[in-house]
Amino acid sequence: MERIFKYPVPVTDFFTLELPTNYRILTVQIQYGDPYLWAVVNDEYSNTEALFKLYGTGSPIDDHGERYVGTFQLRSLVFHLFHVQKLK
């Protein structure tokens, strides 16, 4: 069954999340002062590792086949989350 789940987003350059295969990312936002990612998932599927890259405003952007997910503000900093399709 498909459901919407949320996952904590660590504030680090690269990170992975364990998500059921065929996940669909919806958004990234702040809730109660912490960043979270929301995705549509089917918990009947086995998990896969999803790779993400977090950039601060003004940081150089690498080309890792990334897809923009969203922007969030944390205290006085602004971060931009990308889903990495493949590493080069």
Tab-separated table of N, CA, C and O in Angstrom:
chain	number	residue	atom	x	y	z
A	1	MET	N	0.835	-1.175	0.000
A	1	MET	CA	0.000	0.000	0.000
A	1	MET	C	0.888	1.249	0.000
A	1	MET	O	1.870	1.310	0.712
A	2	GLU	N	0.520	2.218	-0.807
A	2	GLU	CA	1.282	3.466	-0.829
A	2	GLU	C	0.868	4.350	0.340
A	2	GLU	O	-0.305	4.447	0.686
A	3	ARG	N	1.891	4.975	0.914
A	3	ARG	CA	1.697	5.899	2.029
A	3	ARG	C	2.711	7.028	1.887
A	3	ARG	O	3.694	6.893	1.177
A	4	ILE	N	2.474	8.105	2.592
A	4	ILE	CA	3.456	9.190	2.656
A	4	ILE	C	4.176	9.076	3.993
A	4	ILE	O	3.541	9.082	5.046
A	5	PHE	N	5.493	8.937	3.920
A	5	PHE	CA	6.331	8.875	5.116
A	5	PHE	C	7.299	10.044	5.116
A	5	PHE	O	7.614	10.605	4.062
A	6	LYS	N	7.783	10.395	6.299
A	6	LYS	CA	8.804	11.438	6.397
A	6	LYS	C	10.084	10.822	6.937
A	6	LYS	O	10.057	9.844	7.692
A	7	TYR	N	11.203	11.426	6.524
A	7	TYR	CA	12.531	10.941	6.878
A	7	TYR	C	13.385	12.122	7.311
A	7	TYR	O	13.375	13.173	6.648
A	8	PRO	N	14.140	11.997	8.389
A	8	PRO	CA	15.014	13.101	8.818
A	8	PRO	C	16.141	13.320	7.810
A	8	PRO	O	16.671	12.366	7.246
A	9	VAL	N	16.475	14.569	7.594
A	9	VAL	CA	17.560	14.958	6.684
A	9	VAL	C	18.745	15.428	7.522
A	9	VAL	O	18.655	16.463	8.186
A	10	PRO	N	19.846	14.682	7.518
A	10	PRO	CA	21.023	15.141	8.262
A	10	PRO	C	21.682	16.316	7.532
A	10	PRO	O	21.690	16.360	6.303
A	11	VAL	N	22.185	17.257	8.279
A	11	VAL	CA	22.842	18.421	7.679
A	11	VAL	C	24.313	18.067	7.470
A	11	VAL	O	25.178	18.340	8.302
A	12	THR	N	24.563	17.408	6.332
A	12	THR	CA	25.893	16.975	5.922
A	12	THR	C	25.926	16.942	4.398
A	12	THR	O	24.870	16.869	3.762
A	13	ASP	N	27.124	17.004	3.814
A	13	ASP	CA	27.236	17.111	2.352
A	13	ASP	C	26.518	15.983	1.615
A	13	ASP	O	25.670	16.224	0.775
A	14	PHE	N	26.913	14.745	1.863
A	14	PHE	CA	26.291	13.574	1.253
A	14	PHE	C	25.631	12.741	2.340
A	14	PHE	O	26.175	12.610	3.434
A	15	PHE	N	24.497	12.135	2.039
A	15	PHE	CA	23.891	11.190	2.970
A	15	PHE	C	22.998	10.237	2.193
A	15	PHE	O	22.607	10.502	1.052
A	16	THR	N	22.687	9.115	2.816
A	16	THR	CA	21.789	8.143	2.209
A	16	THR	C	20.593	7.914	3.125
A	16	THR	O	20.672	8.102	4.345
A	17	LEU	N	19.494	7.527	2.514
A	17	LEU	CA	18.293	7.131	3.236
A	17	LEU	C	17.854	5.775	2.713
A	17	LEU	O	17.955	5.513	1.509
A	18	GLU	N	17.388	4.926	3.594
A	18	GLU	CA	16.819	3.640	3.202
A	18	GLU	C	15.339	3.869	2.886
A	18	GLU	O	14.552	4.175	3.778
A	19	LEU	N	14.984	3.728	1.606
A	19	LEU	CA	13.605	3.938	1.159
A	19	LEU	C	13.140	2.718	0.382
A	19	LEU	O	13.938	2.079	-0.303
A	20	PRO	N	11.847	2.385	0.449
A	20	PRO	CA	11.343	1.297	-0.384
A	20	PRO	C	11.537	1.630	-1.868
A	20	PRO	O	11.407	2.793	-2.264
A	21	THR	N	11.870	0.614	-2.662
A	21	THR	CA	12.047	0.848	-4.098
A	21	THR	C	10.768	1.457	-4.667
A	21	THR	O	9.680	1.303	-4.113
A	22	ASN	N	10.904	2.171	-5.759
A	22	ASN	CA	9.798	2.893	-6.409
A	22	ASN	C	9.269	4.042	-5.561
A	22	ASN	O	8.112	4.435	-5.700
A	23	TYR	N	10.109	4.589	-4.665
A	23	TYR	CA	9.716	5.761	-3.887
A	23	TYR	C	9.550	6.959	-4.806
A	23	TYR	O	10.120	7.024	-5.899
A	24	ARG	N	8.768	7.926	-4.358
A	24	ARG	CA	8.586	9.182	-5.088
A	24	ARG	C	8.744	10.330	-4.101
A	24	ARG	O	7.952	10.468	-3.171
A	25	ILE	N	9.763	11.141	-4.292
A	25	ILE	CA	10.054	12.245	-3.387
A	25	ILE	C	9.057	13.374	-3.616
A	25	ILE	O	8.808	13.769	-4.749
A	26	LEU	N	8.516	13.888	-2.521
A	26	LEU	CA	7.549	14.982	-2.602
A	26	LEU	C	8.176	16.333	-2.297
A	26	LEU	O	8.060	17.267	-3.085
A	27	THR	N	8.814	16.452	-1.124
A	27	THR	CA	9.318	17.755	-0.699
A	27	THR	C	10.317	17.599	0.440
A	27	THR	O	10.424	16.529	1.037
A	28	VAL	N	11.021	18.661	0.720
A	28	VAL	CA	11.851	18.770	1.915
A	28	VAL	C	11.451	20.069	2.609
A	28	VAL	O	11.280	21.101	1.950
A	29	GLN	N	11.228	19.996	3.930
A	29	GLN	CA	10.809	21.167	4.689
A	29	GLN	C	11.284	21.044	6.125
A	29	GLN	O	11.718	19.985	6.557
A	30	ILE	N	11.159	22.147	6.842
A	30	ILE	CA	11.479	22.174	8.271
A	30	ILE	C	10.215	21.863	9.063
A	30	ILE	O	9.144	22.421	8.795
A	31	GLN	N	10.347	20.962	10.047
A	31	GLN	CA	9.257	20.699	10.986
A	31	GLN	C	9.853	20.676	12.389
A	31	GLN	O	10.819	19.943	12.645
A	32	TYR	N	9.316	21.486	13.268
A	32	TYR	CA	9.810	21.588	14.644
A	32	TYR	C	11.306	21.887	14.696
A	32	TYR	O	12.026	21.359	15.536
A	33	GLY	N	11.791	22.703	13.763
A	33	GLY	CA	13.184	23.136	13.769
A	33	GLY	C	14.168	22.187	13.112
A	33	GLY	O	15.366	22.465	13.098
A	34	ASP	N	13.704	21.064	12.547
A	34	ASP	CA	14.587	20.090	11.904
A	34	ASP	C	14.135	19.824	10.473
A	34	ASP	O	12.925	19.828	10.190
A	35	PRO	N	15.086	19.543	9.551
A	35	PRO	CA	14.708	19.259	8.162
A	35	PRO	C	14.238	17.806	7.988
A	35	PRO	O	14.810	16.879	8.569
A	36	TYR	N	13.188	17.648	7.184
A	36	TYR	CA	12.642	16.332	6.861
A	36	TYR	C	12.336	16.261	5.378
A	36	TYR	O	12.002	17.267	4.746
A	37	LEU	N	12.402	15.044	4.850
A	37	LEU	CA	12.015	14.757	3.484
A	37	LEU	C	10.740	13.910	3.544
A	37	LEU	O	10.658	12.973	4.341
A	38	TRP	N	9.755	14.247	2.704
A	38	TRP	CA	8.538	13.465	2.600
A	38	TRP	C	8.542	12.752	1.259
A	38	TRP	O	8.919	13.334	0.234
A	39	ALA	N	8.140	11.480	1.281
A	39	ALA	CA	8.110	10.684	0.059
A	39	ALA	C	6.906	9.752	0.070
A	39	ALA	O	6.472	9.293	1.127
A	40	VAL	N	6.398	9.465	-1.128
A	40	VAL	CA	5.383	8.432	-1.296
A	40	VAL	C	6.132	7.113	-1.421
A	40	VAL	O	7.032	6.977	-2.262
A	41	VAL	N	5.798	6.155	-0.561
A	41	VAL	CA	6.480	4.867	-0.568
A	41	VAL	C	5.451	3.746	-0.478
A	41	VAL	O	4.328	3.951	-0.018
A	42	ASN	N	5.852	2.575	-0.929
A	42	ASN	CA	5.048	1.376	-0.758
A	42	ASN	C	5.840	0.470	0.166
A	42	ASN	O	6.858	-0.098	-0.231
A	43	ASP	N	5.388	0.336	1.397
A	43	ASP	CA	6.167	-0.404	2.396
A	43	ASP	C	6.155	-1.915	2.169
A	43	ASP	O	6.768	-2.663	2.912
A	44	GLU	N	5.487	-2.375	1.107
A	44	GLU	CA	5.541	-3.792	0.745
A	44	GLU	C	6.789	-4.113	-0.084
A	44	GLU	O	7.135	-5.276	-0.253
A	45	TYR	N	7.440	-3.084	-0.619
A	45	TYR	CA	8.656	-3.272	-1.420
A	45	TYR	C	9.872	-3.331	-0.503
A	45	TYR	O	9.875	-2.760	0.590
A	46	SER	N	10.910	-3.979	-0.986
A	46	SER	CA	12.166	-4.009	-0.221
A	46	SER	C	12.838	-2.647	-0.302
A	46	SER	O	12.587	-1.865	-1.219
A	47	ASN	N	13.710	-2.373	0.664
A	47	ASN	CA	14.386	-1.073	0.728
A	47	ASN	C	15.562	-1.002	-0.233
A	47	ASN	O	16.187	-2.014	-0.554
A	48	THR	N	15.844	0.212	-0.632
A	48	THR	CA	17.013	0.521	-1.436
A	48	THR	C	17.670	1.756	-0.839
A	48	THR	O	17.024	2.513	-0.113
A	49	GLU	N	18.927	1.954	-1.133
A	49	GLU	CA	19.659	3.108	-0.611
A	49	GLU	C	19.529	4.271	-1.590
A	49	GLU	O	19.876	4.145	-2.753
A	50	ALA	N	18.992	5.385	-1.122
A	50	ALA	CA	18.861	6.594	-1.936
A	50	ALA	C	19.929	7.586	-1.496
A	50	ALA	O	20.086	7.844	-0.305
A	51	LEU	N	20.658	8.137	-2.452
A	51	LEU	CA	21.770	9.046	-2.170
A	51	LEU	C	21.344	10.491	-2.408
A	51	LEU	O	20.703	10.804	-3.419
A	52	PHE	N	21.712	11.361	-1.465
A	52	PHE	CA	21.354	12.775	-1.543
A	52	PHE	C	22.588	13.644	-1.332
A	52	PHE	O	23.546	13.236	-0.672
A	53	LYS	N	22.535	14.865	-1.873
A	53	LYS	CA	23.602	15.858	-1.722
A	53	LYS	C	22.962	17.141	-1.235
A	53	LYS	O	21.930	17.569	-1.748
A	54	LEU	N	23.573	17.737	-0.232
A	54	LEU	CA	23.069	18.973	0.354
A	54	LEU	C	24.089	20.082	0.104
A	54	LEU	O	25.265	19.927	0.411
A	55	TYR	N	23.622	21.178	-0.483
A	55	TYR	CA	24.473	22.330	-0.759
A	55	TYR	C	24.002	23.530	0.043
A	55	TYR	O	22.789	23.767	0.163
A	56	GLY	N	24.933	24.303	0.563
A	56	GLY	CA	24.612	25.597	1.136
A	56	GLY	C	24.602	26.635	0.027
A	56	GLY	O	25.238	26.458	-1.011
A	57	THR	N	23.876	27.721	0.233
A	57	THR	CA	23.876	28.799	-0.749
A	57	THR	C	25.301	29.296	-0.946
A	57	THR	O	26.025	29.512	0.016
A	58	GLY	N	25.713	29.440	-2.212
A	58	GLY	CA	27.051	29.919	-2.551
A	58	GLY	C	28.073	28.809	-2.722
A	58	GLY	O	29.186	29.068	-3.174
A	59	SER	N	27.716	27.572	-2.372
A	59	SER	CA	28.646	26.449	-2.526
A	59	SER	C	28.748	26.047	-3.991
A	59	SER	O	27.770	26.130	-4.732
A	60	PRO	N	29.936	25.590	-4.425
A	60	PRO	CA	30.042	25.087	-5.802
A	60	PRO	C	29.204	23.811	-5.959
A	60	PRO	O	29.086	23.018	-5.032
A	61	ILE	N	28.627	23.659	-7.144
A	61	ILE	CA	27.769	22.506	-7.428
A	61	ILE	C	28.559	21.496	-8.253
A	61	ILE	O	29.138	21.832	-9.274
A	62	ASP	N	28.575	20.241	-7.795
A	62	ASP	CA	29.186	19.142	-8.546
A	62	ASP	C	28.158	18.607	-9.532
A	62	ASP	O	26.966	18.755	-9.326
A	63	ASP	N	28.641	17.942	-10.565
A	63	ASP	CA	27.732	17.328	-11.530
A	63	ASP	C	27.714	15.831	-11.299
A	63	ASP	O	28.554	15.102	-11.786
A	64	HIS	N	26.745	15.381	-10.504
A	64	HIS	CA	26.595	13.956	-10.208
A	64	HIS	C	25.255	13.442	-10.739
A	64	HIS	O	24.723	12.478	-10.220
A	65	GLY	N	24.712	14.088	-11.768
A	65	GLY	CA	23.402	13.681	-12.264
A	65	GLY	C	22.327	13.922	-11.226
A	65	GLY	O	21.486	13.085	-10.975
A	66	GLU	N	22.354	15.090	-10.606
A	66	GLU	CA	21.478	15.387	-9.481
A	66	GLU	C	20.154	15.992	-9.926
A	66	GLU	O	20.082	16.682	-10.930
A	67	ARG	N	19.113	15.709	-9.148
A	67	ARG	CA	17.792	16.283	-9.383
A	67	ARG	C	17.400	17.088	-8.152
A	67	ARG	O	17.416	16.584	-7.030
A	68	TYR	N	17.031	18.332	-8.383
A	68	TYR	CA	16.657	19.236	-7.294
A	68	TYR	C	15.410	18.727	-6.582
A	68	TYR	O	14.413	18.368	-7.212
A	69	VAL	N	15.461	18.719	-5.246
A	69	VAL	CA	14.325	18.311	-4.423
A	69	VAL	C	13.651	19.530	-3.803
A	69	VAL	O	12.440	19.686	-3.867
A	70	GLY	N	14.447	20.415	-3.197
A	70	GLY	CA	13.870	21.588	-2.559
A	70	GLY	C	14.880	22.352	-1.737
A	70	GLY	O	16.025	21.927	-1.577
A	71	THR	N	14.445	23.478	-1.219
A	71	THR	CA	15.268	24.381	-0.421
A	71	THR	C	14.622	24.537	0.952
A	71	THR	O	13.398	24.584	1.066
A	72	PHE	N	15.476	24.604	1.981
A	72	PHE	CA	14.953	24.858	3.323
A	72	PHE	C	15.926	25.765	4.071
A	72	PHE	O	17.106	25.821	3.764
A	73	GLN	N	15.373	26.499	5.035
A	73	GLN	CA	16.167	27.395	5.867
A	73	GLN	C	16.277	26.806	7.257
A	73	GLN	O	15.291	26.358	7.829
A	74	LEU	N	17.496	26.829	7.762
A	74	LEU	CA	17.763	26.303	9.098
A	74	LEU	C	18.572	27.354	9.833
A	74	LEU	O	19.733	27.605	9.496
A	75	ARG	N	17.921	27.975	10.796
A	75	ARG	CA	18.495	29.117	11.489
A	75	ARG	C	18.855	30.187	10.450
A	75	ARG	O	18.006	30.565	9.669
A	76	SER	N	20.091	30.641	10.375
A	76	SER	CA	20.443	31.693	9.410
A	76	SER	C	21.010	31.123	8.116
A	76	SER	O	21.474	31.873	7.259
A	77	LEU	N	20.977	29.812	7.939
A	77	LEU	CA	21.543	29.163	6.753
A	77	LEU	C	20.441	28.688	5.812
A	77	LEU	O	19.344	28.344	6.242
A	78	VAL	N	20.761	28.663	4.520
A	78	VAL	CA	19.826	28.166	3.510
A	78	VAL	C	20.482	26.988	2.806
A	78	VAL	O	21.627	27.086	2.350
A	79	PHE	N	19.773	25.863	2.738
A	79	PHE	CA	20.287	24.637	2.128
A	79	PHE	C	19.413	24.227	0.950
A	79	PHE	O	18.210	24.481	0.934
A	80	HIS	N	20.044	23.532	-0.017
A	80	HIS	CA	19.378	23.083	-1.228
A	80	HIS	C	19.646	21.586	-1.363
A	80	HIS	O	20.804	21.162	-1.451
A	81	LEU	N	18.581	20.799	-1.366
A	81	LEU	CA	18.701	19.344	-1.383
A	81	LEU	C	18.536	18.807	-2.800
A	81	LEU	O	17.608	19.181	-3.507
A	82	PHE	N	19.472	17.916	-3.184
A	82	PHE	CA	19.430	17.257	-4.476
A	82	PHE	C	19.449	15.755	-4.288
A	82	PHE	O	20.146	15.237	-3.415
A	83	HIS	N	18.713	15.040	-5.125
A	83	HIS	CA	18.722	13.580	-5.169
A	83	HIS	C	19.759	13.192	-6.225
A	83	HIS	O	19.687	13.642	-7.371
A	84	VAL	N	20.729	12.390	-5.852
A	84	VAL	CA	21.813	12.004	-6.759
A	84	VAL	C	21.374	10.768	-7.526
A	84	VAL	O	21.089	9.725	-6.931
A	85	GLN	N	21.344	10.879	-8.840
A	85	GLN	CA	20.944	9.762	-9.699
A	85	GLN	C	22.076	8.748	-9.855
A	85	GLN	O	21.876	7.568	-9.833
A	86	LYS	N	23.292	9.257	-10.037
A	86	LYS	CA	24.446	8.379	-10.182
A	86	LYS	C	25.704	9.141	-9.806
A	86	LYS	O	25.771	10.359	-9.980
A	87	LEU	N	26.712	8.455	-9.313
A	87	LEU	CA	27.991	9.066	-9.018
A	87	LEU	C	28.925	8.877	-10.199
A	87	LEU	O	28.933	7.832	-10.828
A	88	LYS	N	29.716	9.910	-10.508
A	88	LYS	CA	30.699	9.816	-11.595
A	88	LYS	C	32.052	9.509	-11.020
A	88	LYS	O	32.381	9.866	-9.950
